[in-house]
Tab-separated table of C-alpha atoms in Angstrom:
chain	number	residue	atom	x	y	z
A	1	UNK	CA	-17.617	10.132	40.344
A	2	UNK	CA	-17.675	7.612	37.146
A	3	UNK	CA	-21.147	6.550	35.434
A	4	UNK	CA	-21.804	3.157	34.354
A	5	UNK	CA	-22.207	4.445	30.679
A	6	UNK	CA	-18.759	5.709	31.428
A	7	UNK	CA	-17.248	2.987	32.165
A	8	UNK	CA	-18.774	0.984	29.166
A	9	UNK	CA	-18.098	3.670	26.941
A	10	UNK	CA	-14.282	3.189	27.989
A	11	UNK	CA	-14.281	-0.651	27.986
A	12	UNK	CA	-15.707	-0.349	24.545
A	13	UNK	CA	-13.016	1.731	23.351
A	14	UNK	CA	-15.235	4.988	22.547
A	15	UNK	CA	-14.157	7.434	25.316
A	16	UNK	CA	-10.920	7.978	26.030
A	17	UNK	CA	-10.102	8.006	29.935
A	18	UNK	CA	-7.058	10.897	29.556
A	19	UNK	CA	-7.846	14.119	28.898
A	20	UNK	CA	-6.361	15.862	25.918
A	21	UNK	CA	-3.119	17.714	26.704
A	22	UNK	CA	-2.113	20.803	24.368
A	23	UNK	CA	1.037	19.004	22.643
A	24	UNK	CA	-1.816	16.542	21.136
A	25	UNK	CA	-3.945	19.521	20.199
A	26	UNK	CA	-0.581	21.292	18.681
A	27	UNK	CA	-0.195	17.671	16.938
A	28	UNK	CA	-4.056	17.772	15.303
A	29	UNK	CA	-3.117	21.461	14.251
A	30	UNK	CA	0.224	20.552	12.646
A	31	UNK	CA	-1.593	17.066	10.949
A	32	UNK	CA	-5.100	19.511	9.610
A	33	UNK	CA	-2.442	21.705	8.099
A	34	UNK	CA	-0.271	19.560	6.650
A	35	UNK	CA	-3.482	18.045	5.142
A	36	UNK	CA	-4.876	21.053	3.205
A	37	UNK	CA	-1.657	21.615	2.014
A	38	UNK	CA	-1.642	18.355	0.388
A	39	UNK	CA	-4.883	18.858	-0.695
A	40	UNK	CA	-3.904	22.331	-2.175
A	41	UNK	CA	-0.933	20.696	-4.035
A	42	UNK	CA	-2.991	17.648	-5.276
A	43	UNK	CA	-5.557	20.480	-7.085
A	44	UNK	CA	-2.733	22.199	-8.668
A	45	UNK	CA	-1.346	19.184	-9.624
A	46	UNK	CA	-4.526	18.072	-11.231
A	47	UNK	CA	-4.905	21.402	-13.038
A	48	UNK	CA	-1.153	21.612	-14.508
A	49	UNK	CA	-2.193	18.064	-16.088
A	50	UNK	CA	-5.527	18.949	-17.379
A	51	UNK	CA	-4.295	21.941	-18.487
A	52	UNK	CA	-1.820	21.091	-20.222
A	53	UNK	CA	-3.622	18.356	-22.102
A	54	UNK	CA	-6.186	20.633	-22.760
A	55	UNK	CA	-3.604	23.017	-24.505
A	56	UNK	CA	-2.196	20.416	-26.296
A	57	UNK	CA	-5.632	19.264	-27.504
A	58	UNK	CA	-6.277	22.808	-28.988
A	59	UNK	CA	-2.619	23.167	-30.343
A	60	UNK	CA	-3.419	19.862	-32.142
A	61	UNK	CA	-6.841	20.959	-32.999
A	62	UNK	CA	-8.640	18.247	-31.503
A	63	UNK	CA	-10.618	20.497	-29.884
């Protein structure tokens, strides 16, 4: 049994008419991780750079 709202809501484009199988869930897994590991290496990155100016400020004695 489909509701009106339904069906507007899928002619819009806002509800999807398939459900989700577990290979796209396994795919959203694999995609959040792969994300906070970039995040995680973009932080480091950020900190070996300010860091390292940081130390070269002090070595300099800018600081």
């Amino acid at each position: 049994m489909s509701f009106p709202i339904d069906d507007l809501a899928v002619m819009v484009g806002v509800m999807d008419t398939k459900p989700q199988t577990s290979a796209d869930d396994e795919l959203q897994r694999a995609r959040d991780k792969y994300n906070r590991a970039g995040e995680t290496l973009v932080a480091i990155s950020f900190g070996v750079v300010v860091g390292t100016g940081l130390l070269w400020s002090a070595m300099v004695g800018a600081l």
